[in-house]
Short mmCIF file of C-alpha atoms and ligand atoms in Angstrom, two decimals:
data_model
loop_
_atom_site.label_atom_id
_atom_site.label_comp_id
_atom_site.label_asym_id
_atom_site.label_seq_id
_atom_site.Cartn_x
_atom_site.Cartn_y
_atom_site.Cartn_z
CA UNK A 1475 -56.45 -92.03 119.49
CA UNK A 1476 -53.11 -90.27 121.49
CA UNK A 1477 -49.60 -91.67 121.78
CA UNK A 1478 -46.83 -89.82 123.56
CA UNK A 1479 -43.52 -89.36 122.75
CA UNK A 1480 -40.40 -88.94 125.24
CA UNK A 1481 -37.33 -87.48 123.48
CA UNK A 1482 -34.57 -87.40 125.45
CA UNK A 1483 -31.89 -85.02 125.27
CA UNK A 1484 -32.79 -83.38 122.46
CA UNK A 1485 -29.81 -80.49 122.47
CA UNK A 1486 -27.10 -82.79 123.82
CA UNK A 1487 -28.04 -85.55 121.44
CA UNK A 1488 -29.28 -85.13 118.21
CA UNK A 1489 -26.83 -85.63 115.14
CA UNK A 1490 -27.30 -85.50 111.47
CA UNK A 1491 -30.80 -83.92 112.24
CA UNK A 1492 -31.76 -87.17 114.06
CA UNK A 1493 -34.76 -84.91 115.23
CA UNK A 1494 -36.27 -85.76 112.10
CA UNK A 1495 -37.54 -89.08 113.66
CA UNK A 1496 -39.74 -87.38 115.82
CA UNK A 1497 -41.01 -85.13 113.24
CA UNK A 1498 -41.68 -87.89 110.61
CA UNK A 1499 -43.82 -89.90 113.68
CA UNK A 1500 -46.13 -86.64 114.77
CA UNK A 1501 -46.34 -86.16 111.01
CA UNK A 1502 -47.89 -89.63 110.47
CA UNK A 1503 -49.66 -89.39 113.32
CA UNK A 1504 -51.33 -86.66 112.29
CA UNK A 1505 -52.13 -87.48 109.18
CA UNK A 1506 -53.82 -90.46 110.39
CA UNK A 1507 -55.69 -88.19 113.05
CA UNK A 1508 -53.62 -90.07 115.69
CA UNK A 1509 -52.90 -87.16 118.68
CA UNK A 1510 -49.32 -87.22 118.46
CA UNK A 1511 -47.57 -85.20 121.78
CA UNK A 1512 -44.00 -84.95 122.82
CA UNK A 1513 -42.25 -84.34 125.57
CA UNK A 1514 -38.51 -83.50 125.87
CA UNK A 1515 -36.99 -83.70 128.70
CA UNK A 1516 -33.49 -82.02 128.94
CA UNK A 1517 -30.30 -82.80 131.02
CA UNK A 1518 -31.38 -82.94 134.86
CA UNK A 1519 -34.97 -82.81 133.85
CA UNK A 1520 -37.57 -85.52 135.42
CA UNK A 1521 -38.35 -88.23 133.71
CA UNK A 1522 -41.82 -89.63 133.92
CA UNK A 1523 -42.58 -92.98 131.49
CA UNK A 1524 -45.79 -93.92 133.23
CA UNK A 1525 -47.89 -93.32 130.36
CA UNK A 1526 -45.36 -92.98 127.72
CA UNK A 1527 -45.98 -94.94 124.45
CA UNK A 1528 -42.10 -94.16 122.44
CA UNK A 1529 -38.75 -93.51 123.58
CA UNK A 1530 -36.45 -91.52 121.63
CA UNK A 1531 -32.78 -90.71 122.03
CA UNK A 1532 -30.23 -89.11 119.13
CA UNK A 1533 -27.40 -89.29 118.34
CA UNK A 1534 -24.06 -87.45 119.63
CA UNK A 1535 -20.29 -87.16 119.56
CA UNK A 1536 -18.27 -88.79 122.25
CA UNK A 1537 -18.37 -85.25 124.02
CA UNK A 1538 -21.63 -85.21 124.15
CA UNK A 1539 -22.31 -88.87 125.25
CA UNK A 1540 -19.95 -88.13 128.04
CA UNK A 1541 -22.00 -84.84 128.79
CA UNK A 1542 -24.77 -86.86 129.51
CA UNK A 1543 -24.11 -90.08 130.20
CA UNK A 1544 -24.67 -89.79 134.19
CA UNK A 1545 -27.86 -88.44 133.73
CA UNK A 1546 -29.04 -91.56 132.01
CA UNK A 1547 -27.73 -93.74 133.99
CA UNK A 1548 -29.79 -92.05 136.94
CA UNK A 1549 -32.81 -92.99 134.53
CA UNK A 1550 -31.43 -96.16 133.55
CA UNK A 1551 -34.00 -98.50 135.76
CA UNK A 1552 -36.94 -96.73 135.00
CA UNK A 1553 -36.27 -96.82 131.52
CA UNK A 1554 -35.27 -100.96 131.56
CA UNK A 1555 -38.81 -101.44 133.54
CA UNK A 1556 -40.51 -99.54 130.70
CA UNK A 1557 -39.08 -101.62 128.06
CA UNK A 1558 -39.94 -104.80 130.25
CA UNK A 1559 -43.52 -103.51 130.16
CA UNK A 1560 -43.62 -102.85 125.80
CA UNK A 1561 -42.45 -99.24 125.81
CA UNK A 1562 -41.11 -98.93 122.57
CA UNK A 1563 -37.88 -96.90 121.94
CA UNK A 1564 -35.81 -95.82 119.19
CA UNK A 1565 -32.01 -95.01 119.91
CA UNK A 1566 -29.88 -93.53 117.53
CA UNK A 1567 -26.07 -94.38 117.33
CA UNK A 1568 -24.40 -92.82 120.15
CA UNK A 1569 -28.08 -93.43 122.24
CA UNK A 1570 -27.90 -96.72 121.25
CA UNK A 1571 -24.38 -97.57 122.47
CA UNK A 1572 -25.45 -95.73 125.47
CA UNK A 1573 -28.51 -98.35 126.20
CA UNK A 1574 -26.13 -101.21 126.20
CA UNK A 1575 -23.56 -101.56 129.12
CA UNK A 1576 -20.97 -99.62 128.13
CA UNK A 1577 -19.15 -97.70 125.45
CA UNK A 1578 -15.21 -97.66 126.25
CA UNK A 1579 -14.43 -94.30 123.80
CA UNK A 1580 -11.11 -95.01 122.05
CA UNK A 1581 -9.49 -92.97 124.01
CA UNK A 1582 -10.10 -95.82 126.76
CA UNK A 1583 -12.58 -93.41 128.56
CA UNK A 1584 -15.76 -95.80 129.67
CA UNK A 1585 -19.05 -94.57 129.39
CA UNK A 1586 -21.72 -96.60 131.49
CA UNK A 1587 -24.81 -97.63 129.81
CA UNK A 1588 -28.29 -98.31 131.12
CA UNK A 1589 -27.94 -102.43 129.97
CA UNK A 1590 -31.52 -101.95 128.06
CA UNK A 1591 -29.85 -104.09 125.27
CA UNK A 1592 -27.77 -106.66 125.85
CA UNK A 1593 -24.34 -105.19 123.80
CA UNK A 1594 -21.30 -103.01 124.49
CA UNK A 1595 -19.47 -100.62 122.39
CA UNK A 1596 -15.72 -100.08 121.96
CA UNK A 1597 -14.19 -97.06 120.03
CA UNK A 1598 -11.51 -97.60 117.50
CA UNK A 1599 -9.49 -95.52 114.89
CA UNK A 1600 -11.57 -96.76 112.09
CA UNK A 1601 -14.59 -94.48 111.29
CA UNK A 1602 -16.85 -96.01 109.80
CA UNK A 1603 -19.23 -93.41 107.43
CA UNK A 1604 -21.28 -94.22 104.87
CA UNK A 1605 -24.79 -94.79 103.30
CA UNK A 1606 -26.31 -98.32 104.30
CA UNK A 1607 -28.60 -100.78 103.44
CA UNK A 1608 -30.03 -102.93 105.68
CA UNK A 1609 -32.50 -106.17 105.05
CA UNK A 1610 -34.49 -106.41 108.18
CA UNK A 1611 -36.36 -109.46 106.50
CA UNK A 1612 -37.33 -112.21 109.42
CA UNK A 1613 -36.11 -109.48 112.63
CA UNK A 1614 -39.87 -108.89 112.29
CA UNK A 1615 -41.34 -112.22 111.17
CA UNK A 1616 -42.92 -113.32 114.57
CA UNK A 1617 -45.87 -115.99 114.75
CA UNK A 1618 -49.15 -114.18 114.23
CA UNK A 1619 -47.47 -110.74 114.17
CA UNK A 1620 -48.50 -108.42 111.32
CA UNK A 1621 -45.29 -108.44 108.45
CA UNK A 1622 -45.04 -103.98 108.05
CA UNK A 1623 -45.05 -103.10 104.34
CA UNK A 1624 -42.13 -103.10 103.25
CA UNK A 1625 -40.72 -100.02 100.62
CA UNK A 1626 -42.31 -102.39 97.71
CA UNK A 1627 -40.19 -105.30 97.16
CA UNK A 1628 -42.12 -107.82 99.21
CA UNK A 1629 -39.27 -108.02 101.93
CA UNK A 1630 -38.10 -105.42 104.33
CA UNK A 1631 -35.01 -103.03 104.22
CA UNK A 1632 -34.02 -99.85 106.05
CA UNK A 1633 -31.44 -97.29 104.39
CA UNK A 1634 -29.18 -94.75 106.73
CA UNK A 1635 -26.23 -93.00 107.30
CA UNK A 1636 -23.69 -94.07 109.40
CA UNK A 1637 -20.56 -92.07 110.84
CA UNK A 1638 -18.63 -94.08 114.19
CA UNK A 1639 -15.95 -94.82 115.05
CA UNK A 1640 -17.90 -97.47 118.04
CA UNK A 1641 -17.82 -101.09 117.46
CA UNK A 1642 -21.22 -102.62 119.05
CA UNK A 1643 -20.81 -106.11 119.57
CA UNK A 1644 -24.16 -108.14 120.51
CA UNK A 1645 -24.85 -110.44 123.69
CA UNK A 1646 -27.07 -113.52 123.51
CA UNK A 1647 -30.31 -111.83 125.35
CA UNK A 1648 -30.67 -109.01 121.93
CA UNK A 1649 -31.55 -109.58 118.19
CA UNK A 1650 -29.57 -107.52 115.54
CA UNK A 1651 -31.87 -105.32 113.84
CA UNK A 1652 -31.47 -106.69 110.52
CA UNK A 1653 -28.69 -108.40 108.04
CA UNK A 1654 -25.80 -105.35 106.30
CA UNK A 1655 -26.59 -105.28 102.83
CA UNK A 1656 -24.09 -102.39 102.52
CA UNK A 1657 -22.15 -100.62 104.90
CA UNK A 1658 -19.96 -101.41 107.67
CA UNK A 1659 -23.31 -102.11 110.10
CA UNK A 1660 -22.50 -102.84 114.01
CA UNK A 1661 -19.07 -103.50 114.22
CA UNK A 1662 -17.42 -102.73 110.94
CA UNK A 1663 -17.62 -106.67 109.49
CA UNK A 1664 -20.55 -105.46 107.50
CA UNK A 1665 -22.42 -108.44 109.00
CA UNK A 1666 -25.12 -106.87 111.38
CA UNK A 1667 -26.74 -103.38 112.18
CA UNK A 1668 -29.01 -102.77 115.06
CA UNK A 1669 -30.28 -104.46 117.71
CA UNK A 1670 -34.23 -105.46 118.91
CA UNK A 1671 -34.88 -105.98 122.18
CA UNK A 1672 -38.67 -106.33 123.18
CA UNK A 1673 -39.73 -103.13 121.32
CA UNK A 1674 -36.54 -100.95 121.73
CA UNK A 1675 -34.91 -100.70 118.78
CA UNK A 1676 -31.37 -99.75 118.26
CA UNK A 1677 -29.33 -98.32 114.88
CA UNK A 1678 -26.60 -96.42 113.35
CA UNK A 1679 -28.70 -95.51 110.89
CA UNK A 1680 -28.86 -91.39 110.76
CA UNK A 1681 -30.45 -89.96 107.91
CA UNK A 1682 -32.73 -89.39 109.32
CA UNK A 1683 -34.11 -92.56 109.53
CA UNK A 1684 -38.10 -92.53 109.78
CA UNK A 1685 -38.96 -90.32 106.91
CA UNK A 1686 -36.96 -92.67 104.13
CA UNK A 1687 -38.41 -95.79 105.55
CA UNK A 1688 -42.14 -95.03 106.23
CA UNK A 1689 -42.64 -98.92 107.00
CA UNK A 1690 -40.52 -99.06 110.12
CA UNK A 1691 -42.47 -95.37 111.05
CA UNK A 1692 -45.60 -97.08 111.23
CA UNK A 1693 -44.35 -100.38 112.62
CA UNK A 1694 -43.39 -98.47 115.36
CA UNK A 1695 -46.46 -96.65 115.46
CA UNK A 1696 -48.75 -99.06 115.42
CA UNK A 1697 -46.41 -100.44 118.37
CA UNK A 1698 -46.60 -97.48 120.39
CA UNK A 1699 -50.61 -97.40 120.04
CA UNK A 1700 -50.77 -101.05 120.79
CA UNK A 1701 -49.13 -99.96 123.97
CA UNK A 1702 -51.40 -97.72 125.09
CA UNK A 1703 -54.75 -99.47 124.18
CA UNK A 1704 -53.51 -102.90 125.25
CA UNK A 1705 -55.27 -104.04 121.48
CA UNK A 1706 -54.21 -105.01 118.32
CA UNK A 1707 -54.83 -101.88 115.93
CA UNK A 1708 -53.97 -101.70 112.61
CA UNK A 1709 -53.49 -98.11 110.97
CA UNK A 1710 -54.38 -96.79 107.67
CA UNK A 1711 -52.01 -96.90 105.04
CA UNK A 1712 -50.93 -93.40 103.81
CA UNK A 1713 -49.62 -92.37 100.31
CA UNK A 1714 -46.08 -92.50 100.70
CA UNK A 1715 -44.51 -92.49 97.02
CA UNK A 1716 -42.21 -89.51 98.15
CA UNK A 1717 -41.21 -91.50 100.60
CA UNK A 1718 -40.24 -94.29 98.59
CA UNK A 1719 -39.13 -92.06 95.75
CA UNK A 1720 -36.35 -90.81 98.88
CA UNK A 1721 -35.61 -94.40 99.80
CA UNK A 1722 -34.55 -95.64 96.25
CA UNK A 1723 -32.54 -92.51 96.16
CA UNK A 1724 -30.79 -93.01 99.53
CA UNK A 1725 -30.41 -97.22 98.55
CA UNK A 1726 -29.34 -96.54 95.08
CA UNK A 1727 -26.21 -94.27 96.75
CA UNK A 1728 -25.70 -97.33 99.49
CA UNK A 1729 -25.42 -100.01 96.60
CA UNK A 1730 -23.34 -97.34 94.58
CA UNK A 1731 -21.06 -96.14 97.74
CA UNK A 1732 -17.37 -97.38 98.55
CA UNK A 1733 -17.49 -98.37 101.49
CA UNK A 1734 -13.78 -98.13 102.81
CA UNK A 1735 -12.60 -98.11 106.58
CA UNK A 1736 -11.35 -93.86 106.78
N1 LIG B 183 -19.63 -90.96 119.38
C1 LIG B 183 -20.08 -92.28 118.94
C2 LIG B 183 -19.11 -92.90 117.92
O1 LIG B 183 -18.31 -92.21 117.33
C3 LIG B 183 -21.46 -92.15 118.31
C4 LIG B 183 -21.48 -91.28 117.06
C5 LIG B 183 -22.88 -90.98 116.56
O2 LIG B 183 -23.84 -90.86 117.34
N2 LIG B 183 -22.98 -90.78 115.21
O3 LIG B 183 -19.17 -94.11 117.70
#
């Protein structure tokens, strides 16, 4: 079996080693025998989704989001029709204020977005940093859909790193990603992080993410190959106890963190 990976931007946009996502989904790919192959396509490049299984977009400073903002936006339909048809995508922070409508810097500068998810994004003078945890626990509870294995509690959590100063506030037509357990999530109430639309998936969650939370690696995955064979596959599971041994690590320093506005 093949999937293919689109990472966009990945000089412009790629924070806190966000790369790392794309590394931990080849690597599981691989190790499943899965034919994992990426393409990156750059600033100006051409974008072609027509038989692309994942989406993947970093991270980035304001600078950079402004660098590249008008580029997306010249991608922004083809990418929306994608993610009507199942494309699955993963959008880091700054990517994932950028595939709402808009993110309005603090500055009062006003990025467009490409409206994938339903959400805008407004800079403030709080930066919000720190180590999260997040309970995704009924984002992916849908009837007759498979319940990923969680990091071995029975329920499902995600742990990050998150350093913005954007507040992402959610519309009615997108689901957050999961509840905050700790951390400032979203928009700093410590209430929600992400957002799930369809199968795009936006967080603030650096890290990076995929490799400390091998469940939501395969979820998406077994996603992407769903995608592309149009069938409901189930993959292997692998031996991920280093994994998990990184995720306790990363959720013990969330539940030990202050988490103070800087
Ligand atoms: N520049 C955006 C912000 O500060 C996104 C930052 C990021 O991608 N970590 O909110």
């Amino acid at each position: 079996m093949k999937v293919k990976l689109v990472h966009l931007y990945p000089d412009e946009m790629n924070l806190y080693g966000d790369y790392g996502n794309i590394l931990s989904i080849v690597k599981r790919c691989t190790w499943r025998g899965i034919d994992a192959e990426v393409v990156k396509i750059k600033k100006g490049g051409k974008l072609n989704l027509a038989d692309a299984d994942i989406l993947f977009m970093g991270g980035g400073q304001d600078r950079s989001q402004q660098l590249i903002t008008d580029d997306l936006v010249s991608k922004g339909s083809q990418i929306r029709e994608a993610v009507e048809e199942g494309l699955c995508a993963l959008t880091i922070c700054g990517a994932y204020q950028l595939f709402g409508h808009y993110f309005r810097t603090k500055e009062g500068a006003e990025l467009p977005g490409i409206s994938v998810f339903d959400a805008y994004t407004v800079g403030s003078d709080d930066r919000m940093i720190g180590n999260v945890l997040v309970d995704c626990t009924g984002t992916f509870k849908k009837p007759g859909e498979a319940q990923p294995v969680s990091a071995g509690k029975g329920y499902l959590e995600l742990v990050g790193f998150e350093n913005h100063s954007g507040k992402t506030y959610l519309g009615e037509n997108v689901n957050p990603l999961g509840k905050v357990v700790y951390g400032f999530g979203n928009d700093g109430t410590k209430t929600w992080e992400g957002c799930r639309y369809k199968n795009a998936f936006g967080t603030y969650l650096h890290g990076s993410l995929l490799p400390k939370n091998p469940w939501f690696a395969d979820y998406i995955i077994t996603l992407a190959l769903k995608h592309r064979y149009r069938s409901d596959i189930q993959i292997d599971a692998l031996d991920d106890s280093v994994e998990h041994s990184a995720f306790n690590s990363a959720k013990k320093r969330a539940m030990t963190a202050k988490t103070t506005h800087l």
